[in-house]
Amino acid sequence: MSDEPAVDFSPMDEQISVSEGTTLLDAAEAAGISVEALCGGQGMCGTCKMIVDDGEECLSDRSDADEFVLSADQLADGYRLSCRAEVECGPVRSTVPSSTQNTGGIVLTEGREMAVDLDPAVKRYHVELSAPTLEDNVADRERVRQGLDATYDLTVEEFDHLTHRSLPNDLRAGEVEDEDALDVTVTVYDDQEVIDVTPGLEETAYGLAIDVGTTTLATYLVDLRTGETEAVSSQLNPQTTFGGDIMTRVRYTRRNEDGRDELQGAIRDGVNECIEEVTAEAGVGRDEIFEAVFVGNTAMHHLFLGIEPSYVAGSPYVAANHAPVAVKARDLDVDIHDGGYCYWLPISGGWVGPDKVSVLLVSGHHEEDETTVCIDIGTNGEISVGNGEKMWVTSAPAGPALEGAEITHGLRAQQGAIDQVDVDLDTREPTLGTIGDAAPNGICGSGVIDALAALFEAGLVDRRGQFREEVMDHRRVRRNDDDVVEYVLAFDEETAVAGDVVLTQNDLREIQMAKAAIQAGTLVLVDELEIEQVDRVVLAGGFGNYIDPESAMTMGLFPDVELDRVESLGNAAGIGAKLALLDGERRADAERIVDEIEYYEIAGTDVFRDKFLESMYLPHQDFDAYPHVRERIETLRSVDDVRTMDD
Amino acid sequence: MSDEPAVDFSPMDEQISVSEGTTLLDAAEAAGISVEALCGGQGMCGTCKMIVDDGEECLSDRSDADEFVLSADQLADGYRLSCRAEVECGPVRSTVPSSTQNTGGIVLTEGREMAVDLDPAVKRYHVELSAPTLEDNVADRERVRQGLDATYDLTVEEFDHLTHRSLPNDLRAGEVEDEDALDVTVTVYDDQEVIDVTPGLEETAYGLAIDVGTTTLATYLVDLRTGETEAVSSQLNPQTTFGGDIMTRVRYTRRNEDGRDELQGAIRDGVNECIEEVTAEAGVGRDEIFEAVFVGNTAMHHLFLGIEPSYVAGSPYVAANHAPVAVKARDLDVDIHDGGYCYWLPISGGWVGPDKVSVLLVSGHHEEDETTVCIDIGTNGEISVGNGEKMWVTSAPAGPALEGAEITHGLRAQQGAIDQVDVDLDTREPTLGTIGDAAPNGICGSGVIDALAALFEAGLVDRRGQFREEVMDHRRVRRNDDDVVEYVLAFDEETAVAGDVVLTQNDLREIQMAKAAIQAGTLVLVDELEIEQVDRVVLAGGFGNYIDPESAMTMGLFPDVELDRVESLGNAAGIGAKLALLDGERRADAERIVDEIEYYEIAGTDVFRDKFLESMYLPHQDFDAYPHVRERIETLRSVDDVRTMDD
């Protein structure tokens, strides 16, 4: 008997012994249980959650990811993210809820396709054909068609012309000895086009989910039979060389004759590098990858496909197309199977691109009765408000401040960046958290939000975001050489850079403007839809993942709700791409969302400008509309003090 | 008043004065009358025929083309090929029959498409769209779709992804001043895919009909609005470098790793050279060409598309596909519009390729009550027998003898080649015709057929094709150094080469074998279909155009019919490609022919071998089955003499 820790999974009653430090997820996989883990075991999606029935003490402590991704109810019920729970001793007993179980991939058998939950656009069919004779010399293509029809009742009209090239050889290489039969595996795209014919039985099939962010390019290699993520690669979007933000890149295409081609080439090269990485890591051939599903904002969509992006970037913000686009990968020089496709999710409006559609798909709020506000924070805050009955979406020009840009010591989320700020209510001294616990070298987006909320809570700034006169004598508050007030987050000797790390009055203003844009956009939709009560807030995007929901609500970034009704979807765009890759129904849902959702253009409207000005306040000019925030501030400070802040 | 000859056309009552030497066809075109001329005015198709009512004496004499292409009835009724009739004086009065009139192309108007006879796969639609605003910011693609739907009731799902690239610019370049409208021309392929969007009104549209012969590549540039051929280019098939015949080329692909790519590259380069020539000649841009329709034999089809050709070339002669193939021209690097298509007519069987399907389409005998035998003479004789009710097709291995190969002094049809041979019945001396009336340097296919028939008619050879013992003392009959009997067609001093030009007993045998293969193939089909009486013989292919029908019938090349029921279709493959390019209904007919026709494989069958041996005789072992031939021979010679020949 092994003395390694034993784990027992219900309801399938599988036991396994694993080495110390193995995650519950890996243990389950080792025991032959297929588990959903859409984010690839990165603690972002929550789809791998399990209930720990016994032996909780044998597991590693709950991680931050557990606290954030799982609801309070789930935590109370003993749920853990199996990808984050390491087995340190035994025995452990765990229940795998049915929602967590991956109920199977496509199993190709002789003539029968197993019932599946997975339904990718790419399917492989194993067919046995009679060998041609003088009496039966129907052409190879028609022979394959007859086989698909006879065995799977599947009528396929189209063949990628490249399949013809080696079809005669492929078919004959599949010869079954002594049987006058030819055995081949036929790969069909979208039930309508044969894109590959391979001799013999060949079951492996992979796809890619690719999130083309303005800043980051993330590529997931997914096994289409199991839905499992086999490898992940991410890198800086190579278009960044041409400009950090969309407008700069669009301007580049206007000013340079070959600009569009250059930008398209850059992102394509990046994607191909990612493909090289994930295939090498997983030991998968590029010919085994039959589809890449892409998400990204509309500008990324256009620049990836080589489409003129100018008109998306200016009023009236018209995209080149709304419909989903499936383009042969070879037409775009993307290194997957020659007959494979690059599929882009549809576009709803100029600023509501496939990334937002993907987020909506993951949030699922288009199917619910409750009213949800879904915010994807980025240079543009993409905001949807609604429910199963009606859903509006808009895009608010937040600018880059929430990503650390335009801030005196702003940084991207990187080693040493301050990502958490708390300010003591009495001493008004800060407590900082930094990425990697390194000495601070600047402040990133989530730190900026924390900082503004903390400065407000500690009474250092008033509801207009102005440093209050009476704190000017604090040792951390001072006027800089330009006579601008600033707060010292870390003094020279504590930092990893030369000099202090500060937040200036101007920085605060940048942050306020960014949050006000998102807040005002949300409020416009809430008003237009005549919504009395927002029930739930969903935050998407890498940024939405790291933000402190309490600080964000204190700032008024989203409507006042119970704090436990604020959820993060993690990298919802990427997860949505994966859903669309794996499940035809979800892909159809995305098209339905685009058809049903209404895009509300706020840019240049009076109502947006009015709400924007009201939203410059913390949390809003009408403090009473934010009862949870007000109550919290009142518990932190005396009511009188709060009244003073109101001024 | 001009003193140039005047021509008057009925029933349209158009008059015009033309310079001397102008053809009736050009005169009609100059008078604004659109005339069918499918072969491009080369005297091959007969579609430009007109009735000369007055002034026949003012026209050039009837050409050989008139005699051959027009029927005896038509000649008696005063028909002339307008492309061959030059106006030498005036006045001339001519009727343009309705069948000759080209009733018009697609006329694009504001919102209405004129009734047309022409119905190409490529159509251009002029649409006016409202300019996008903040209130109406539907995407560009969807705006175009809405326009097509509203104006033409046309629902198009697909857009070539390349149209997206410049769609935003193209649309806005079509801005109509002061109207808030965008005017564009949308080009749609096969009613289902937008392949081009161009600002403003753009009516020009061209297509290519391309005949990929094993030896010759011919390219016709056709105006899709009028059906007129604007330019023609032909060249040697560049694959000839890799082998003159199909088998050598197929072997090359087997023996060289990149052989298939090399052969595909060679023919593609040839096609692109032809395109460069025709576009330069007609002053047409490659972007104005939206489709190229291809015909050729199955091997050419495979080699053009890069398909493994080995299995077409050997039993059981299986093609890679039967269905017609439409491939983006850019996928094949063919230099037409980026979104355009290369379309190959369908394949019926391994040796009955798109060229034969094209011939069947032109012959039209699949729609008739009479029984027709259609023979396309080449290295393989492609033979169809049948009528509207039932039609069978086969391919007979004729070998290259009828094309002048394997013959001692055999030549392709070129300057100086003997193409006509008559032998005086009494003196047994020959009268020769040569191409270009030059001194003879060899003999080509039609000459070879004439020669064998003439030698037989003059009693020099018997019905077995053997030189008769009693003519061995003729001054032109002798034994050569290898002791083989030969007949001197031209003595040294008459020829353009060193030495005599002769036909040997072995040459005669090669010709007999070639004709016997075709004859036997035909007879197998006639027997299998239980046909009592063949009504009509149709000859296709460049060779079929030049052959003397009487000599060919004397040899037994085709069944015994009334001589005036033998017709030549000219270059039917190329004409069929043009029909398929111009008329969707004909294209559909081609698919129907492939569905309905039955391919009968004669190779290796006993019945074919038996009939082949019987057919080695002139005209056939059973002389009585060829009553017209027998009667003719009997009028030429005494009945006794014919009896002797029977031995």
PDB file of N, CA and C in Angstrom, chain A residues 106-110 112-114 123-126 152 185 201-203:
ATOM      1  N   ILE A 106     -16.285  14.277 -28.153  1.00  0.00           N
ATOM      2  CA  ILE A 106     -16.850  13.493 -29.230  1.00  0.00           C
ATOM      3  C   ILE A 106     -16.098  12.187 -29.311  1.00  0.00           C
ATOM      4  N   VAL A 107     -16.784  11.116 -29.170  1.00  0.00           N
ATOM      5  CA  VAL A 107     -16.136   9.829 -29.306  1.00  0.00           C
ATOM      6  C   VAL A 107     -16.522   9.270 -30.663  1.00  0.00           C
ATOM      7  N   LEU A 108     -15.553   9.083 -31.486  1.00  0.00           N
ATOM      8  CA  LEU A 108     -15.824   8.579 -32.824  1.00  0.00           C
ATOM      9  C   LEU A 108     -15.791   7.069 -32.787  1.00  0.00           C
ATOM     10  N   THR A 109     -16.858   6.485 -33.197  1.00  0.00           N
ATOM     11  CA  THR A 109     -16.893   5.032 -33.243  1.00  0.00           C
ATOM     12  C   THR A 109     -17.306   4.635 -34.640  1.00  0.00           C
ATOM     13  N   GLU A 110     -17.404   3.374 -34.844  1.00  0.00           N
ATOM     14  CA  GLU A 110     -17.811   2.896 -36.158  1.00  0.00           C
ATOM     15  C   GLU A 110     -19.288   3.207 -36.348  1.00  0.00           C
ATOM     16  N   ARG A 112     -21.271   5.579 -35.101  1.00  0.00           N
ATOM     17  CA  ARG A 112     -22.132   6.199 -34.120  1.00  0.00           C
ATOM     18  C   ARG A 112     -21.390   7.324 -33.423  1.00  0.00           C
ATOM     19  N   GLU A 113     -22.071   8.412 -33.232  1.00  0.00           N
ATOM     20  CA  GLU A 113     -21.459   9.527 -32.545  1.00  0.00           C
ATOM     21  C   GLU A 113     -22.095   9.580 -31.169  1.00  0.00           C
ATOM     22  N   MET A 114     -21.260   9.548 -30.116  1.00  0.00           N
ATOM     23  CA  MET A 114     -21.805   9.524 -28.765  1.00  0.00           C
ATOM     24  C   MET A 114     -22.487  10.853 -28.446  1.00  0.00           C
ATOM     25  N   LYS A 123     -15.464  18.628 -36.514  1.00  0.00           N
ATOM     26  CA  LYS A 123     -15.722  17.263 -36.082  1.00  0.00           C
ATOM     27  C   LYS A 123     -14.981  16.299 -37.004  1.00  0.00           C
ATOM     28  N   ARG A 124     -14.532  15.193 -36.428  1.00  0.00           N
ATOM     29  CA  ARG A 124     -13.824  14.192 -37.232  1.00  0.00           C
ATOM     30  C   ARG A 124     -14.658  12.918 -37.290  1.00  0.00           C
ATOM     31  N   TYR A 125     -14.802  12.393 -38.483  1.00  0.00           N
ATOM     32  CA  TYR A 125     -15.631  11.216 -38.696  1.00  0.00           C
ATOM     33  C   TYR A 125     -14.788  10.099 -39.294  1.00  0.00           C
ATOM     34  N   HIS A 126     -14.907   8.956 -38.685  1.00  0.00           N
ATOM     35  CA  HIS A 126     -14.180   7.800 -39.182  1.00  0.00           C
ATOM     36  C   HIS A 126     -15.110   7.021 -40.109  1.00  0.00           C
ATOM     37  N   TYR A 152     -22.987   8.345 -41.224  1.00  0.00           N
ATOM     38  CA  TYR A 152     -23.371   9.357 -40.230  1.00  0.00           C
ATOM     39  C   TYR A 152     -24.600  10.167 -40.645  1.00  0.00           C
ATOM     40  N   THR A 185     -10.297   9.062 -41.904  1.00  0.00           N
ATOM     41  CA  THR A 185     -10.943   9.987 -40.988  1.00  0.00           C
ATOM     42  C   THR A 185     -11.160  11.302 -41.727  1.00  0.00           C
ATOM     43  N   LEU A 201      -7.794   5.724 -38.610  1.00  0.00           N
ATOM     44  CA  LEU A 201      -8.554   6.378 -37.543  1.00  0.00           C
ATOM     45  C   LEU A 201      -7.679   7.439 -36.896  1.00  0.00           C
ATOM     46  N   GLU A 202      -8.179   8.642 -36.803  1.00  0.00           N
ATOM     47  CA  GLU A 202      -7.405   9.762 -36.244  1.00  0.00           C
ATOM     48  C   GLU A 202      -8.353  10.586 -35.411  1.00  0.00           C
ATOM     49  N   GLU A 203      -8.153  10.556 -34.103  1.00  0.00           N
ATOM     50  CA  GLU A 203      -9.150  11.208 -33.251  1.00  0.00           C
ATOM     51  C   GLU A 203      -8.740  12.570 -32.720  1.00  0.00           C
TER      52      GLU A 203
END
